[in-house]
Amino acid sequence: MFYAIAVFAPLLGSLIAGLLGRSIGDRAAQAVTILCMVLASICGVASFIDLVYNGVPAGVISLGTWVEAGSFHVSWALRYDTLSAVMVAMVTCVATLIHIYSVGYMSHDKSNPRFFSYLSLFSFAMLMLVTADNLLQLFFGWEGVGLMSYLLIGFWYHKPSACAAAMKAFIVNRVGDLGFAVGIALVFFVFGTITFGEIFEAIGAHQNDAYQVFGTSFRAYEVIGILLFIGAMGKSAQLGLHVWLPDAMEGPTPVSALIHAATMVTAGVFLMARMSPLLDYAPGALGFIAVVGGSTALFAATIGCVQNDIKRVIAYSTCSQLGYMFIAAGVGAYQASIFHLLTHAFFKALLFLAAGSVIHAMSDEQDIRKMGGIWKKIPITYTVFWIGSLALAGVYPFAGYFSKDAILEAAYAAHSASGTYGFICGLLAAFLTAFYSWRLIILTFHGAPRADHHTMEHVHESPWVMTGPLILLAIGAITTGIGFHEEILGEHWHAFWGESIRIASTNHVLHDMEELAPWVGLAPSVVGLAGIALAYLLYMGMPTVPAQLAQSFGVIYRLLLNKWYFDEIYAALLIRPITALARLLWQVGDATIIDGIPNGLASLTSSSSGQVVKVQTGSIAHYAFAMLIGVVVLVGVFLIFR
Amino acid sequence: MIAALAFYLFAAILIGSAVMVVTARNPVHSVLFLILGFFNAAALFLLAGAEFLAMILVIVYVGAVAVLFLFVVMMLDINFAQMREGFQRYAPVGATVGAMLLLELGIVLGGWKFAPDAANFRFAPRIAELENTAHLGQLLYTDYILLFQLSGLVLLVAMIGAIVLTLRDRGPSRRQIIARQIARKASETMVMVDAPIGTGVGAADYLHPIPEAAEKPDTHEHAHAGHGGH
Amino acid sequence: MNWTLAIPEIVLSCCGMAILLYGVLSRGNAFFMSSMLSVGALLLTGVLVLSTDAGSGFFGLFITDAFSAYIKLTILVAAALSIVMALGYAEHANMQRFEFPVLILLCSVGMLVMASASSLMTLYMGIELMSLSIYVLAAFARDDLRSSEAGLKYFVLGALASGLLLYGISLVYGFAGSMSFDALGAALADPKKVSAGLVTGIVFIVAGLAFKISAVPFHMWTPDVYEGAPTPVTAFMGTAPKVAAMALLVRSLAGPFSDLLGQWQQLIILVSIASMLLGSLAAIGQSNIKRLMAYSSIGHMGYALIGLAAGTPAGIRGVLIYLVTYVFMNSGTFACIIAMRRRGRAVEGIADLGGLSKTDPGLALALAIFMFSMAGIPPFSGFWGKYFIFSAAVAQGMWPIAVIGVLTSVIGAYYYVRIIKVMYFDNAEPAFDARPASLSFVAAASCIFTTFFFLFPAPLVAAADAAARALLG
């Protein structure tokens, strides 16, 4: 019951704010959505505690039948197990804090009810996604969050860049969704069902199903795993389909915090964990996941080192951290990936909101080259930014330390080529992460003020509705790691996860993690501290060196600054040819041929309409006559063609 | 032999009078031919051993329906010459369609042969000792009770329809309300007058009724005057 | 004899007569009260239908199964919606009479009998009971020339159709030797017993029934009668009788005549294509929305016939789903049409809807939803109706007819969307009068069904499936 309330309260809030927003006013709309979210988070946390600590059995809450077509059954149902409950608790809590924060951040905006309605609707879609009991409902939530992401990125629709970013996000996600949809279809073909429980029951039976394509045999599980991962790549901005995430920062900052840091982008990781029983039988797909994850982690970290927009730096850092989560999933340590998802949700939301607070203080300036010297004026923001960065860099005892450590240990413990690749990428990325985090802190808060006089005068700490959530998130960023570490990953992980994550008997990564050489556990901390030290050295100690470095390694610098030219390559390889083809089809195919046919047909249709109606004279005799002729013709047709 | 002859005789007259119904110039003649047709059909029924149907046909159709037709035709002022104008115009097309239909049915009926076990298919085999009418009655109230009751409903609908479409409430028409008549006291209707000697009743206003709704019928008639004839 | 199977029909006719008595005996205008009682009677009958067992009664004349229950419930809902709609109709004073709901009740009895017919005689009696009531209803506004004309036209042509039907029945009886569906089915299973006369009889029966569902070429009465009849009557004619007649067509063709699929399939396809073409083409030129709805209903019946032509359980299921979605779309649309009143006068022109989105956004939205649904645009229920039909046809390899269906629905979309265009983009006409609550109720209920059908289609699809299987096994 609590569980259902947690899922549907945001929908209620959203509907009220969205439909009645104009009549009840901004304040009421905010109050309604926040109240609903608070209610949802209380219920979400309560159902999580009930499940994990009070021994309430896991189960499925059925809401009704959705599709019933032949052998294809889909129902609306909420899946109640640890994986879903953890996500529900996390999503509702973070979303609540972000709702509260938005009251302050969006206080100058004119369309508040719309914003809060979208935000709540997003929360609902996300909750539908994580509580889905079957792939179709999950897809419903998946598309729901995609749609809300589109609407929220383009929230300021009068800005062309925001509209372009929104469309980019939507279109890139389509590519991934195609893979996902085909994956769902394949799951149905293989298992005859798309309900999780039934799929997992039948895992053993279809192990050796295979497809023959071009004389090569592909195992069904591998194909499904890779297709589902392609879907996850789109949503979670993995290498290749990551291009939309940095641009998505055009949306309001609370949106970036909620959607593009804490919740939606982690949906792909969630999907991997949800499908863990299947993926465990698909080693090839797992290797692919680990390699893509590792590459993304490193690749995004390199870009993060040179970006100048405060939100973009954090966005690339998100991309990179998502890569970590996929490394963990790719070596079979789904628990670790969800653990990192959890801690990341707190510290990354914290970082985004703190960045929002900085932007708010700096009169909507986002370029860190025009900041500096403000740490004394906004002490709370400064403190929480430190906490967030410490957690991100993985410094003991902050949350990121435990989860990132676990991922790297798992990658090492996997003793596979892909695992080792992930470990190396992850280690390098950890160094870069620490480096760009402190580069960001130093450039933003320290040094001589580089903003103009006018702006500097207005620098002020944010109101309590913004700092309050920051402090709460900071507490989360400190405690989630140390608090849950033992339960989620320790010897007794099975007691915590129950049946929600089922791994094959051959998978003992978690066990192996305990028996590694000590240096593996220490390495991330060491490289992290080294990265911090380097950042201090370069930006605090010798502020002129970075510019010189950029000059002397111009090629690399420009490569990184332009994000490895991904956008340009896509533009040249895909967008321009497609646009040209589309233009051709439009002008020749559509305007000339296709428009010509219907226009001709339309005039033909309307003239024949006139002819048809002429028969309608109004005389009974004519009508009776027509009936008789009809009978004669029908009998005639029958007699002739019988 | 005689039965067969009689059959052909009656059938020929039936078809002949049916043709006359359609072609006769005078509508009264049409109705009369219709009645002739009914009689012949009744005779055919008799030949087939269905005496009840034959009698019903005569009583209902000849006795009621056809006579009603006759009244309608005689009372309505219909310009038949005008109505027949279309006949000439559509005759060729109508004849073609009719001929085709006849041809088709001819083809169909040409292939007709009696099944050897046709008699077994009959719904209600005759019981020897019962006569036709009693037999029908038994069947109607047992096997076909559903259809019988449904016919009753059809008639009910027809009645409702006739009332709904034609009955007009003529306003304060004089109806007998017995309760009011009995409850009436003498004082309400009678006025005792002392008439002086030598004057007639017409001199004073003695004999006017107590005015109740004397005005209304007049205006009502007026209001409806516009409907007639159009 | 098993008369208990007919309890819904018996109760409904008794209720009808009781309400008739009540109306005659009560002082003052009993219209409202008897309408309410009639709705209650229909609901009661619905409950009784649900609790009736499957079986065969009255010596094989009457049958109840999942199919008849499905059809009966649809008919009862449609009839109840029409009565509620008539409450909000104030065009002719003569309409506000207690005979109106009573006639609808008796008409419903006829339709229920049609749904349960298992003999050609029961079929005929049901049709006559239904038709006679509708003739009277069409002429109900007797002081209105158009209404009288509509009633008379429908009556004369209906009599002709009845004649065709009876002739067909007599041919079938003559050639097959039986009128009971069971006996016919058994007799026709042997191909040697199928003669030309028998199938000609079926053609005539199809013609008689096609008249009732206004399929081309037996559709000519439809536009005139739809336009002339009082609007609540038109709404009624457009829904329940169509369902009942279509059910009969399905029951007889897919039942006793199912072994002759190859014989009647081409006829149904022919009629279906002609109906779809005419329905979509002729509607384009219409300016009166009631005439437009008449052509639209012709087209819709054409689509429904595709499912019958497929002749499979999936096809029949498609027809059944289509009928239900059609009933709701049609009722809703007519509720909107009845609400089109300006300064106390009903207006029926499409141009009168101009700028409705500004003067009455609720009504405009509802009508827009119905139009989208009729045009078959997802996710509205109309799309799903078409979807089930077309997919059944394609599964049988009937590609051409499915393609024609899709093409004609594209043409049809033109005039449906034109109404939306008029409402949303044309200059505003003066506002309509305030609409009665009963109309809002019908429009809203239909709207909810039409819009949210796609969320919970399973119960209806399952029921239709059970009904189709009851028929085809």
PDB file of N, CA and C in Angstrom, chain A residues 63-68 70 76 605-606 608-609 612-613 615-620 622-628 630-631 633-635 637-639 641-642, chain C residues 153 156-157 160-161 164 196 199-200 203-204 207 211 217-218 220-221 223-224 263 266-267 270 278 281-282 284-286 291 295 411 454-458 461:
ATOM      1  N   LEU A  63      -2.060  -4.271 -10.523  1.00  0.00           N
ATOM      2  CA  LEU A  63      -2.975  -3.140 -10.645  1.00  0.00           C
ATOM      3  C   LEU A  63      -4.037  -3.363 -11.700  1.00  0.00           C
ATOM      4  N   GLY A  64      -3.833  -4.333 -12.553  1.00  0.00           N
ATOM      5  CA  GLY A  64      -4.835  -4.555 -13.596  1.00  0.00           C
ATOM      6  C   GLY A  64      -4.169  -5.043 -14.857  1.00  0.00           C
ATOM      7  N   THR A  65      -4.997  -5.516 -15.777  1.00  0.00           N
ATOM      8  CA  THR A  65      -4.462  -6.041 -17.025  1.00  0.00           C
ATOM      9  C   THR A  65      -4.290  -4.915 -18.022  1.00  0.00           C
ATOM     10  N   TRP A  66      -3.228  -5.009 -18.777  1.00  0.00           N
ATOM     11  CA  TRP A  66      -2.989  -3.940 -19.753  1.00  0.00           C
ATOM     12  C   TRP A  66      -3.245  -4.465 -21.158  1.00  0.00           C
ATOM     13  N   VAL A  67      -2.466  -5.402 -21.585  1.00  0.00           N
ATOM     14  CA  VAL A  67      -2.624  -5.941 -22.928  1.00  0.00           C
ATOM     15  C   VAL A  67      -2.882  -7.429 -22.804  1.00  0.00           C
ATOM     16  N   GLU A  68      -3.827  -7.906 -23.568  1.00  0.00           N
ATOM     17  CA  GLU A  68      -4.177  -9.318 -23.515  1.00  0.00           C
ATOM     18  C   GLU A  68      -4.394  -9.729 -24.951  1.00  0.00           C
ATOM     19  N   GLY A  70      -3.715 -12.812 -27.441  1.00  0.00           N
ATOM     20  CA  GLY A  70      -3.199 -14.155 -27.667  1.00  0.00           C
ATOM     21  C   GLY A  70      -2.343 -14.585 -26.502  1.00  0.00           C
ATOM     22  N   TRP A  76      -0.448  -4.214 -15.558  1.00  0.00           N
ATOM     23  CA  TRP A  76       0.113  -3.132 -14.761  1.00  0.00           C
ATOM     24  C   TRP A  76       0.401  -3.726 -13.389  1.00  0.00           C
ATOM     25  N   THR A 605     -11.395  12.543 -55.567  1.00  0.00           N
ATOM     26  CA  THR A 605     -12.294  12.101 -54.511  1.00  0.00           C
ATOM     27  C   THR A 605     -13.474  13.036 -54.355  1.00  0.00           C
ATOM     28  N   SER A 606     -13.172  14.348 -54.325  1.00  0.00           N
ATOM     29  CA  SER A 606     -14.290  15.243 -54.056  1.00  0.00           C
ATOM     30  C   SER A 606     -15.236  15.291 -55.244  1.00  0.00           C
ATOM     31  N   SER A 608     -15.812  12.732 -57.242  1.00  0.00           N
ATOM     32  CA  SER A 608     -16.610  11.496 -57.210  1.00  0.00           C
ATOM     33  C   SER A 608     -17.628  11.574 -56.090  1.00  0.00           C
ATOM     34  N   SER A 609     -17.281  12.299 -55.015  1.00  0.00           N
ATOM     35  CA  SER A 609     -18.245  12.501 -53.942  1.00  0.00           C
ATOM     36  C   SER A 609     -19.504  13.153 -54.478  1.00  0.00           C
ATOM     37  N   VAL A 612     -21.526  10.602 -56.340  1.00  0.00           N
ATOM     38  CA  VAL A 612     -22.175   9.612 -55.482  1.00  0.00           C
ATOM     39  C   VAL A 612     -23.436  10.189 -54.865  1.00  0.00           C
ATOM     40  N   VAL A 613     -23.334  11.465 -54.456  1.00  0.00           N
ATOM     41  CA  VAL A 613     -24.458  12.058 -53.750  1.00  0.00           C
ATOM     42  C   VAL A 613     -25.638  12.295 -54.677  1.00  0.00           C
ATOM     43  N   VAL A 615     -27.106  10.421 -56.562  1.00  0.00           N
ATOM     44  CA  VAL A 615     -28.064   9.315 -56.546  1.00  0.00           C
ATOM     45  C   VAL A 615     -29.123   9.543 -55.474  1.00  0.00           C
ATOM     46  N   GLN A 616     -28.751  10.312 -54.477  1.00  0.00           N
ATOM     47  CA  GLN A 616     -29.619  10.488 -53.314  1.00  0.00           C
ATOM     48  C   GLN A 616     -30.717  11.505 -53.630  1.00  0.00           C
ATOM     49  N   THR A 617     -31.779  11.046 -54.320  1.00  0.00           N
ATOM     50  CA  THR A 617     -32.769  12.004 -54.786  1.00  0.00           C
ATOM     51  C   THR A 617     -33.832  12.304 -53.752  1.00  0.00           C
ATOM     52  N   GLY A 618     -34.040  11.415 -52.808  1.00  0.00           N
ATOM     53  CA  GLY A 618     -35.091  11.625 -51.824  1.00  0.00           C
ATOM     54  C   GLY A 618     -36.379  10.904 -52.161  1.00  0.00           C
ATOM     55  N   SER A 619     -36.450  10.307 -53.359  1.00  0.00           N
ATOM     56  CA  SER A 619     -37.683   9.624 -53.735  1.00  0.00           C
ATOM     57  C   SER A 619     -37.656   8.170 -53.276  1.00  0.00           C
ATOM     58  N   ILE A 620     -38.725   7.759 -52.608  1.00  0.00           N
ATOM     59  CA  ILE A 620     -38.785   6.390 -52.106  1.00  0.00           C
ATOM     60  C   ILE A 620     -38.680   5.391 -53.245  1.00  0.00           C
ATOM     61  N   HIS A 622     -37.133   5.618 -56.046  1.00  0.00           N
ATOM     62  CA  HIS A 622     -35.749   5.434 -56.490  1.00  0.00           C
ATOM     63  C   HIS A 622     -34.993   4.555 -55.523  1.00  0.00           C
ATOM     64  N   TYR A 623     -35.234   4.806 -54.246  1.00  0.00           N
ATOM     65  CA  TYR A 623     -34.505   4.029 -53.248  1.00  0.00           C
ATOM     66  C   TYR A 623     -34.871   2.547 -53.354  1.00  0.00           C
ATOM     67  N   ALA A 624     -36.170   2.305 -53.475  1.00  0.00           N
ATOM     68  CA  ALA A 624     -36.620   0.922 -53.570  1.00  0.00           C
ATOM     69  C   ALA A 624     -36.016   0.269 -54.803  1.00  0.00           C
ATOM     70  N   PHE A 625     -35.974   1.039 -55.872  1.00  0.00           N
ATOM     71  CA  PHE A 625     -35.399   0.576 -57.119  1.00  0.00           C
ATOM     72  C   PHE A 625     -33.950   0.184 -56.929  1.00  0.00           C
ATOM     73  N   ALA A 626     -33.223   1.064 -56.214  1.00  0.00           N
ATOM     74  CA  ALA A 626     -31.807   0.803 -55.977  1.00  0.00           C
ATOM     75  C   ALA A 626     -31.642  -0.499 -55.207  1.00  0.00           C
ATOM     76  N   MET A 627     -32.531  -0.711 -54.225  1.00  0.00           N
ATOM     77  CA  MET A 627     -32.424  -1.945 -53.449  1.00  0.00           C
ATOM     78  C   MET A 627     -32.621  -3.163 -54.335  1.00  0.00           C
ATOM     79  N   LEU A 628     -33.647  -3.062 -55.211  1.00  0.00           N
ATOM     80  CA  LEU A 628     -33.925  -4.208 -56.077  1.00  0.00           C
ATOM     81  C   LEU A 628     -32.755  -4.472 -57.008  1.00  0.00           C
ATOM     82  N   GLY A 630     -29.766  -3.768 -56.403  1.00  0.00           N
ATOM     83  CA  GLY A 630     -28.736  -4.370 -55.571  1.00  0.00           C
ATOM     84  C   GLY A 630     -28.927  -5.862 -55.430  1.00  0.00           C
ATOM     85  N   VAL A 631     -30.168  -6.261 -55.160  1.00  0.00           N
ATOM     86  CA  VAL A 631     -30.432  -7.691 -55.009  1.00  0.00           C
ATOM     87  C   VAL A 631     -30.123  -8.433 -56.297  1.00  0.00           C
ATOM     88  N   VAL A 633     -28.108  -7.618 -58.646  1.00  0.00           N
ATOM     89  CA  VAL A 633     -26.669  -7.697 -58.886  1.00  0.00           C
ATOM     90  C   VAL A 633     -26.043  -8.754 -57.976  1.00  0.00           C
ATOM     91  N   LEU A 634     -26.434  -8.740 -56.697  1.00  0.00           N
ATOM     92  CA  LEU A 634     -25.839  -9.697 -55.772  1.00  0.00           C
ATOM     93  C   LEU A 634     -26.157 -11.129 -56.178  1.00  0.00           C
ATOM     94  N   VAL A 635     -27.428 -11.367 -56.531  1.00  0.00           N
ATOM     95  CA  VAL A 635     -27.778 -12.723 -56.962  1.00  0.00           C
ATOM     96  C   VAL A 635     -27.021 -13.075 -58.229  1.00  0.00           C
ATOM     97  N   VAL A 637     -24.109 -11.864 -59.266  1.00  0.00           N
ATOM     98  CA  VAL A 637     -22.708 -12.130 -58.929  1.00  0.00           C
ATOM     99  C   VAL A 637     -22.568 -13.531 -58.375  1.00  0.00           C
ATOM    100  N   PHE A 638     -23.498 -13.866 -57.508  1.00  0.00           N
ATOM    101  CA  PHE A 638     -23.410 -15.190 -56.892  1.00  0.00           C
ATOM    102  C   PHE A 638     -23.571 -16.301 -57.925  1.00  0.00           C
ATOM    103  N   LEU A 639     -24.553 -16.096 -58.822  1.00  0.00           N
ATOM    104  CA  LEU A 639     -24.815 -17.167 -59.793  1.00  0.00           C
ATOM    105  C   LEU A 639     -23.656 -17.318 -60.759  1.00  0.00           C
ATOM    106  N   PHE A 641     -20.336 -16.231 -60.323  1.00  0.00           N
ATOM    107  CA  PHE A 641     -19.003 -16.542 -59.783  1.00  0.00           C
ATOM    108  C   PHE A 641     -19.001 -17.683 -58.772  1.00  0.00           C
ATOM    109  N   ARG A 642     -20.104 -18.335 -58.633  1.00  0.00           N
ATOM    110  CA  ARG A 642     -20.189 -19.335 -57.576  1.00  0.00           C
ATOM    111  C   ARG A 642     -19.113 -20.403 -57.722  1.00  0.00           C
TER     112      ARG A 642
ATOM    113  N   LYS C 153     -40.730   6.997 -45.021  1.00  0.00           N
ATOM    114  CA  LYS C 153     -39.719   6.455 -45.929  1.00  0.00           C
ATOM    115  C   LYS C 153     -39.133   5.175 -45.360  1.00  0.00           C
ATOM    116  N   VAL C 156     -41.725   2.312 -45.535  1.00  0.00           N
ATOM    117  CA  VAL C 156     -41.974   1.693 -46.837  1.00  0.00           C
ATOM    118  C   VAL C 156     -40.789   0.853 -47.283  1.00  0.00           C
ATOM    119  N   LEU C 157     -39.596   1.463 -47.163  1.00  0.00           N
ATOM    120  CA  LEU C 157     -38.415   0.716 -47.588  1.00  0.00           C
ATOM    121  C   LEU C 157     -38.162  -0.467 -46.667  1.00  0.00           C
ATOM    122  N   LEU C 160     -40.182  -3.286 -47.716  1.00  0.00           N
ATOM    123  CA  LEU C 160     -39.578  -3.950 -48.869  1.00  0.00           C
ATOM    124  C   LEU C 160     -38.460  -4.885 -48.407  1.00  0.00           C
ATOM    125  N   ALA C 161     -37.646  -4.364 -47.475  1.00  0.00           N
ATOM    126  CA  ALA C 161     -36.541  -5.187 -46.971  1.00  0.00           C
ATOM    127  C   ALA C 161     -37.077  -6.417 -46.252  1.00  0.00           C
ATOM    128  N   LEU C 164     -37.973  -8.928 -48.797  1.00  0.00           N
ATOM    129  CA  LEU C 164     -36.799  -9.645 -49.303  1.00  0.00           C
ATOM    130  C   LEU C 164     -36.361 -10.708 -48.303  1.00  0.00           C
ATOM    131  N   ALA C 196     -28.311 -24.134 -55.563  1.00  0.00           N
ATOM    132  CA  ALA C 196     -28.303 -22.718 -55.923  1.00  0.00           C
ATOM    133  C   ALA C 196     -29.425 -21.973 -55.217  1.00  0.00           C
ATOM    134  N   VAL C 199     -28.535 -20.938 -51.647  1.00  0.00           N
ATOM    135  CA  VAL C 199     -27.627 -19.800 -51.520  1.00  0.00           C
ATOM    136  C   VAL C 199     -28.315 -18.519 -51.988  1.00  0.00           C
ATOM    137  N   THR C 200     -29.190 -18.632 -52.985  1.00  0.00           N
ATOM    138  CA  THR C 200     -29.951 -17.447 -53.370  1.00  0.00           C
ATOM    139  C   THR C 200     -30.790 -16.964 -52.191  1.00  0.00           C
ATOM    140  N   VAL C 203     -28.663 -15.043 -50.060  1.00  0.00           N
ATOM    141  CA  VAL C 203     -28.430 -13.702 -50.610  1.00  0.00           C
ATOM    142  C   VAL C 203     -29.581 -12.777 -50.218  1.00  0.00           C
ATOM    143  N   PHE C 204     -30.808 -13.290 -50.342  1.00  0.00           N
ATOM    144  CA  PHE C 204     -31.947 -12.444 -49.988  1.00  0.00           C
ATOM    145  C   PHE C 204     -31.943 -12.108 -48.495  1.00  0.00           C
ATOM    146  N   ALA C 207     -29.508  -9.509 -47.929  1.00  0.00           N
ATOM    147  CA  ALA C 207     -30.008  -8.211 -48.388  1.00  0.00           C
ATOM    148  C   ALA C 207     -30.926  -7.602 -47.343  1.00  0.00           C
ATOM    149  N   PHE C 211     -30.013  -4.169 -45.179  1.00  0.00           N
ATOM    150  CA  PHE C 211     -30.836  -2.963 -45.106  1.00  0.00           C
ATOM    151  C   PHE C 211     -30.796  -2.389 -43.701  1.00  0.00           C
ATOM    152  N   PRO C 217     -25.780  -1.894 -51.268  1.00  0.00           N
ATOM    153  CA  PRO C 217     -26.647  -0.878 -51.881  1.00  0.00           C
ATOM    154  C   PRO C 217     -28.015  -0.751 -51.197  1.00  0.00           C
ATOM    155  N   PHE C 218     -28.099  -1.116 -49.959  1.00  0.00           N
ATOM    156  CA  PHE C 218     -29.401  -1.022 -49.273  1.00  0.00           C
ATOM    157  C   PHE C 218     -29.391   0.115 -48.262  1.00  0.00           C
ATOM    158  N   MET C 220     -29.889   3.478 -49.037  1.00  0.00           N
ATOM    159  CA  MET C 220     -30.378   4.763 -49.537  1.00  0.00           C
ATOM    160  C   MET C 220     -31.224   5.519 -48.534  1.00  0.00           C
ATOM    161  N   TRP C 221     -31.915   4.779 -47.677  1.00  0.00           N
ATOM    162  CA  TRP C 221     -32.777   5.451 -46.720  1.00  0.00           C
ATOM    163  C   TRP C 221     -31.979   6.224 -45.689  1.00  0.00           C
ATOM    164  N   PRO C 223     -29.344   8.463 -45.171  1.00  0.00           N
ATOM    165  CA  PRO C 223     -29.151   9.905 -44.978  1.00  0.00           C
ATOM    166  C   PRO C 223     -30.467  10.632 -44.739  1.00  0.00           C
ATOM    167  N   ASP C 224     -31.494  10.288 -45.521  1.00  0.00           N
ATOM    168  CA  ASP C 224     -32.762  11.015 -45.377  1.00  0.00           C
ATOM    169  C   ASP C 224     -33.383  10.771 -44.010  1.00  0.00           C
ATOM    170  N   GLN C 263     -19.236 -19.352 -50.236  1.00  0.00           N
ATOM    171  CA  GLN C 263     -20.351 -18.835 -51.030  1.00  0.00           C
ATOM    172  C   GLN C 263     -20.688 -17.396 -50.663  1.00  0.00           C
ATOM    173  N   GLN C 266     -17.751 -13.729 -50.713  1.00  0.00           N
ATOM    174  CA  GLN C 266     -17.563 -12.711 -51.746  1.00  0.00           C
ATOM    175  C   GLN C 266     -18.667 -11.660 -51.719  1.00  0.00           C
ATOM    176  N   LEU C 267     -19.887 -12.086 -51.337  1.00  0.00           N
ATOM    177  CA  LEU C 267     -20.969 -11.105 -51.249  1.00  0.00           C
ATOM    178  C   LEU C 267     -20.657 -10.080 -50.166  1.00  0.00           C
ATOM    179  N   LEU C 270     -18.007  -7.756 -51.214  1.00  0.00           N
ATOM    180  CA  LEU C 270     -18.524  -6.780 -52.183  1.00  0.00           C
ATOM    181  C   LEU C 270     -19.282  -5.662 -51.460  1.00  0.00           C
ATOM    182  N   LEU C 278     -18.527   4.226 -50.459  1.00  0.00           N
ATOM    183  CA  LEU C 278     -19.595   5.218 -50.475  1.00  0.00           C
ATOM    184  C   LEU C 278     -19.583   6.029 -49.191  1.00  0.00           C
ATOM    185  N   LEU C 281     -16.731   8.520 -49.446  1.00  0.00           N
ATOM    186  CA  LEU C 281     -16.791   9.500 -50.544  1.00  0.00           C
ATOM    187  C   LEU C 281     -17.967  10.455 -50.372  1.00  0.00           C
ATOM    188  N   ALA C 282     -19.136   9.897 -50.088  1.00  0.00           N
ATOM    189  CA  ALA C 282     -20.332  10.737 -50.109  1.00  0.00           C
ATOM    190  C   ALA C 282     -20.347  11.698 -48.937  1.00  0.00           C
ATOM    191  N   ILE C 284     -18.071  13.514 -47.886  1.00  0.00           N
ATOM    192  CA  ILE C 284     -17.235  14.705 -48.058  1.00  0.00           C
ATOM    193  C   ILE C 284     -18.061  15.935 -48.375  1.00  0.00           C
ATOM    194  N   GLY C 285     -19.066  15.759 -49.221  1.00  0.00           N
ATOM    195  CA  GLY C 285     -19.817  16.931 -49.650  1.00  0.00           C
ATOM    196  C   GLY C 285     -20.877  17.400 -48.670  1.00  0.00           C
ATOM    197  N   GLN C 286     -21.045  16.738 -47.559  1.00  0.00           N
ATOM    198  CA  GLN C 286     -22.176  17.064 -46.688  1.00  0.00           C
ATOM    199  C   GLN C 286     -21.924  18.324 -45.863  1.00  0.00           C
ATOM    200  N   ARG C 291     -26.529  14.227 -41.635  1.00  0.00           N
ATOM    201  CA  ARG C 291     -26.327  13.473 -42.886  1.00  0.00           C
ATOM    202  C   ARG C 291     -24.921  12.892 -42.918  1.00  0.00           C
ATOM    203  N   TYR C 295     -23.660   8.910 -43.466  1.00  0.00           N
ATOM    204  CA  TYR C 295     -22.665   8.304 -44.350  1.00  0.00           C
ATOM    205  C   TYR C 295     -21.552   7.660 -43.546  1.00  0.00           C
ATOM    206  N   ILE C 411      -9.528   8.603 -46.534  1.00  0.00           N
ATOM    207  CA  ILE C 411     -10.478   9.568 -47.101  1.00  0.00           C
ATOM    208  C   ILE C 411     -11.446  10.022 -46.021  1.00  0.00           C
ATOM    209  N   PHE C 454      -7.591   2.202 -24.529  1.00  0.00           N
ATOM    210  CA  PHE C 454      -6.323   1.540 -24.807  1.00  0.00           C
ATOM    211  C   PHE C 454      -5.587   1.143 -23.539  1.00  0.00           C
ATOM    212  N   LEU C 455      -5.948   1.757 -22.401  1.00  0.00           N
ATOM    213  CA  LEU C 455      -5.260   1.391 -21.165  1.00  0.00           C
ATOM    214  C   LEU C 455      -5.739   0.038 -20.652  1.00  0.00           C
ATOM    215  N   PHE C 456      -7.041  -0.198 -20.759  1.00  0.00           N
ATOM    216  CA  PHE C 456      -7.573  -1.452 -20.219  1.00  0.00           C
ATOM    217  C   PHE C 456      -8.434  -2.167 -21.254  1.00  0.00           C
ATOM    218  N   PRO C 457      -7.858  -2.520 -22.390  1.00  0.00           N
ATOM    219  CA  PRO C 457      -8.682  -3.181 -23.406  1.00  0.00           C
ATOM    220  C   PRO C 457      -8.968  -4.633 -23.058  1.00  0.00           C
ATOM    221  N   ALA C 458      -8.208  -5.177 -22.118  1.00  0.00           N
ATOM    222  CA  ALA C 458      -8.244  -6.629 -21.937  1.00  0.00           C
ATOM    223  C   ALA C 458      -9.633  -7.182 -21.617  1.00  0.00           C
ATOM    224  N   VAL C 461     -11.723  -7.232 -24.817  1.00  0.00           N
ATOM    225  CA  VAL C 461     -11.175  -8.157 -25.806  1.00  0.00           C
ATOM    226  C   VAL C 461     -11.441  -9.590 -25.372  1.00  0.00           C
TER     227      VAL C 461
END
